[in-house]
Short mmCIF file of C-alpha atoms and ligand atoms in Angstrom, two decimals:
data_model
loop_
_atom_site.label_atom_id
_atom_site.label_comp_id
_atom_site.label_asym_id
_atom_site.label_seq_id
_atom_site.Cartn_x
_atom_site.Cartn_y
_atom_site.Cartn_z
CA MET A 29 159.79 56.75 55.52
CA THR A 30 157.03 54.24 56.19
CA ARG A 31 155.56 53.13 52.89
CA ILE A 32 151.79 52.92 53.30
CA ALA A 33 149.66 51.33 50.57
CA ILE A 34 145.90 51.20 50.23
CA TYR A 35 144.21 48.26 48.57
CA PRO A 36 140.65 49.43 47.86
CA GLY A 37 137.75 47.39 46.58
CA SER A 38 134.30 45.99 47.08
CA PHE A 39 135.53 42.62 48.39
CA ASP A 40 132.07 41.12 47.83
CA PRO A 41 133.43 38.65 48.88
CA VAL A 42 137.22 38.41 49.26
CA THR A 43 138.69 35.75 46.94
CA ASN A 44 142.02 33.94 46.64
CA GLY A 45 142.91 36.57 44.02
CA HIS A 46 142.59 39.38 46.58
CA GLU A 47 144.60 37.37 49.10
CA ASP A 48 147.34 36.89 46.51
CA LEU A 49 147.55 40.65 45.88
CA VAL A 50 147.68 41.38 49.62
CA LYS A 51 150.72 39.09 49.96
CA ARG A 52 152.39 40.65 46.91
CA SER A 53 151.77 44.18 48.24
CA LEU A 54 153.51 43.35 51.51
CA SER A 55 156.72 42.68 49.58
CA PHE A 56 157.14 46.43 49.00
CA ALA A 57 154.73 48.21 51.40
CA ASP A 58 155.48 48.52 55.10
CA ARG A 59 151.79 48.85 55.96
CA LEU A 60 148.75 47.87 53.94
CA VAL A 61 145.28 49.29 54.50
CA VAL A 62 142.67 47.05 52.91
CA ALA A 63 139.92 49.59 52.21
CA VAL A 64 136.39 48.26 51.86
CA ALA A 65 134.10 50.60 49.92
CA VAL A 66 130.86 51.44 51.75
CA ASN A 67 128.98 52.82 48.78
CA LEU A 68 128.90 50.57 45.76
CA ALA A 69 127.18 51.21 42.46
CA LYS A 70 125.37 47.90 42.85
CA GLU A 71 123.71 46.41 45.93
CA PRO A 72 126.35 44.05 47.38
CA LEU A 73 125.60 40.45 48.32
CA PHE A 74 127.40 40.83 51.65
CA THR A 75 126.84 43.74 54.02
CA LEU A 76 129.75 46.03 54.81
CA GLU A 77 130.21 44.34 58.19
CA GLU A 78 130.20 40.87 56.59
CA ARG A 79 132.75 41.93 53.95
CA VAL A 80 135.06 43.37 56.63
CA ASP A 81 134.62 40.31 58.90
CA LEU A 82 135.42 37.90 56.06
CA LEU A 83 138.57 39.85 55.18
CA GLN A 84 139.58 39.77 58.84
CA ALA A 85 138.99 36.01 59.00
CA VAL A 86 140.89 35.32 55.77
CA LEU A 87 143.85 37.65 56.33
CA GLY A 88 144.19 36.82 60.04
CA LYS A 89 146.23 38.84 62.48
CA ASN A 90 149.10 40.70 60.88
CA ALA A 91 150.52 43.87 62.43
CA ARG A 92 151.23 45.26 58.94
CA ILE A 93 147.64 44.89 57.67
CA GLU A 94 144.62 46.96 58.67
CA ILE A 95 141.13 46.46 57.31
CA LYS A 96 139.02 49.61 57.19
CA ALA A 97 135.72 50.65 55.66
CA PHE A 98 135.74 53.90 53.69
CA ASP A 99 133.00 56.16 52.41
CA GLY A 100 133.37 58.94 49.85
CA LEU A 101 136.41 59.57 47.69
CA LEU A 102 139.26 57.09 47.74
CA ALA A 103 141.76 59.92 47.15
CA GLU A 104 140.56 61.67 50.32
CA PHE A 105 140.66 58.46 52.33
CA ALA A 106 144.24 57.88 51.10
CA ARG A 107 145.16 61.40 52.24
CA ARG A 108 143.70 60.78 55.72
CA GLU A 109 145.62 57.48 55.95
CA HIS A 110 148.88 59.16 54.81
CA ALA A 111 149.14 56.52 52.07
CA GLN A 112 151.44 57.08 49.09
CA ILE A 113 150.29 54.09 47.03
CA ILE A 114 147.02 52.65 45.73
CA ILE A 115 147.14 48.98 44.80
CA ARG A 116 144.90 47.67 42.04
CA GLY A 117 144.90 44.27 40.37
CA LEU A 118 145.10 43.91 36.60
CA ARG A 119 143.89 40.53 35.45
CA ALA A 120 143.29 41.08 31.76
CA VAL A 121 143.44 43.79 29.10
CA SER A 122 139.71 44.27 29.62
CA ASP A 123 140.43 45.68 33.11
CA PHE A 124 142.76 48.31 31.73
CA ASP A 125 140.45 51.10 30.43
CA TYR A 126 138.55 51.46 33.70
CA GLU A 127 141.67 51.12 35.82
CA GLN A 128 143.63 53.69 33.83
CA GLN A 129 140.74 56.15 34.07
CA MET A 130 140.54 55.67 37.84
CA ALA A 131 144.31 55.99 38.27
CA LEU A 132 144.44 59.23 36.29
CA MET A 133 141.42 60.68 38.10
CA ASN A 134 142.86 59.76 41.49
CA ARG A 135 146.13 61.43 40.48
CA GLN A 136 144.19 64.54 39.51
CA LEU A 137 142.51 64.53 42.94
CA HIS A 138 145.69 63.70 44.87
CA PRO A 139 148.89 64.23 42.81
CA GLU A 140 151.25 62.60 45.34
CA LEU A 141 149.35 59.31 45.21
CA GLU A 142 150.71 56.64 42.85
CA THR A 143 148.59 53.75 41.60
CA VAL A 144 150.53 50.51 41.39
CA PHE A 145 149.04 47.70 39.31
CA LEU A 146 149.77 44.15 40.35
CA VAL A 147 149.21 41.03 38.29
CA PRO A 148 147.93 38.07 40.29
CA ALA A 149 149.30 34.53 40.09
CA VAL A 150 148.44 33.09 36.68
CA HIS A 151 145.99 30.48 38.05
CA LEU A 152 143.98 33.32 39.64
CA THR A 153 143.77 35.65 36.64
CA TYR A 154 140.29 34.49 35.60
CA LEU A 155 138.87 34.93 39.09
CA SER A 156 136.44 37.65 40.16
CA SER A 157 134.05 38.13 43.07
CA SER A 158 131.12 38.43 40.67
CA LEU A 159 131.89 35.06 39.01
CA VAL A 160 132.33 33.44 42.42
CA ARG A 161 128.94 34.82 43.53
CA GLU A 162 127.28 33.50 40.39
CA ILE A 163 128.84 30.03 40.71
CA ALA A 164 127.78 29.89 44.37
CA ARG A 165 124.25 31.03 43.52
CA LEU A 166 123.95 28.27 40.94
CA GLY A 167 125.28 25.61 43.32
CA GLY A 168 128.75 25.17 41.75
CA ASP A 169 131.96 24.34 43.62
CA ILE A 170 133.67 27.49 44.81
CA ALA A 171 136.25 25.81 47.06
CA PRO A 172 139.14 26.40 44.60
CA PHE A 173 138.50 30.16 44.54
CA VAL A 174 137.86 31.28 48.11
CA ALA A 175 138.95 30.52 51.68
CA PRO A 176 136.83 28.00 53.62
CA GLN A 177 135.24 30.79 55.73
CA VAL A 178 134.08 32.55 52.56
CA GLU A 179 132.83 29.29 51.06
CA ARG A 180 130.71 28.71 54.17
CA ALA A 181 129.39 32.29 54.11
CA LEU A 182 128.43 32.00 50.43
CA LYS A 183 126.70 28.65 51.00
CA ALA A 184 124.76 30.19 53.90
CA LYS A 185 123.66 33.12 51.72
CA PHE A 186 122.25 30.83 49.05
CA ALA A 187 120.94 28.05 51.32
CA GLY A 188 117.27 27.20 50.96
O1 PNS B 25 136.44 46.12 43.72
P1 PNS B 25 135.99 47.26 42.85
O2 PNS B 25 134.47 47.29 42.79
O3 PNS B 25 136.61 47.23 41.49
O4 PNS B 25 136.46 48.62 43.57
C1 PNS B 25 136.16 49.88 43.02
C2 PNS B 25 136.49 50.99 44.05
C3 PNS B 25 135.68 50.81 45.30
C4 PNS B 25 137.97 50.95 44.39
C5 PNS B 25 136.15 52.35 43.35
O5 PNS B 25 134.83 52.34 42.93
C6 PNS B 25 136.38 53.54 44.29
O6 PNS B 25 137.50 53.97 44.47
N1 PNS B 25 135.30 54.05 44.92
C7 PNS B 25 135.38 55.15 45.84
C8 PNS B 25 134.76 56.43 45.27
C9 PNS B 25 135.76 57.18 44.44
O7 PNS B 25 136.80 57.62 44.90
N2 PNS B 25 135.42 57.34 43.15
C10 PNS B 25 136.25 58.01 42.20
C11 PNS B 25 137.30 57.05 41.63
S1 PNS B 25 138.39 57.88 40.52
#
């Protein structure tokens, strides 16, 4: 059986933490669908197309990875993709409440779908897209946290 995992998120923008989880997921999934949410609670900094393009640029060509935008319920998207696994990152205890709630709700909506939590490399545990956006907006150095393509895109967003 082909093991298909979905790694959903906002990816606004993709960071080294996301990249780390993609690599870790490929150690047990045959195929990984990186699923970029269309509808976010908050207005994203990057458009959907920009978020997908940056993921494509960062993750490069890999026959086992697909990057797709999804709208509506994640559980339904997982069903359409024939995925058995949802990947989510757990960085700190503070992530847990929200993540557990989502995992249980997704199980309610799609009982065959398992959520697998991955812990990123220790030097990436404090990283988040929102912090990276804020540092970039305030002119700080974001090179340690994102790929060069993302660094350039962030600088362009906040130039002038
Ligand atoms: O990177 P994020 O912002 O933490 O990702 C959250 C995301 C997009 C995975 C979550 O909001 C989601 O799954 N949205 C899709 C809509 C949905 O299925 N909502 C019910 C979740 S139980």
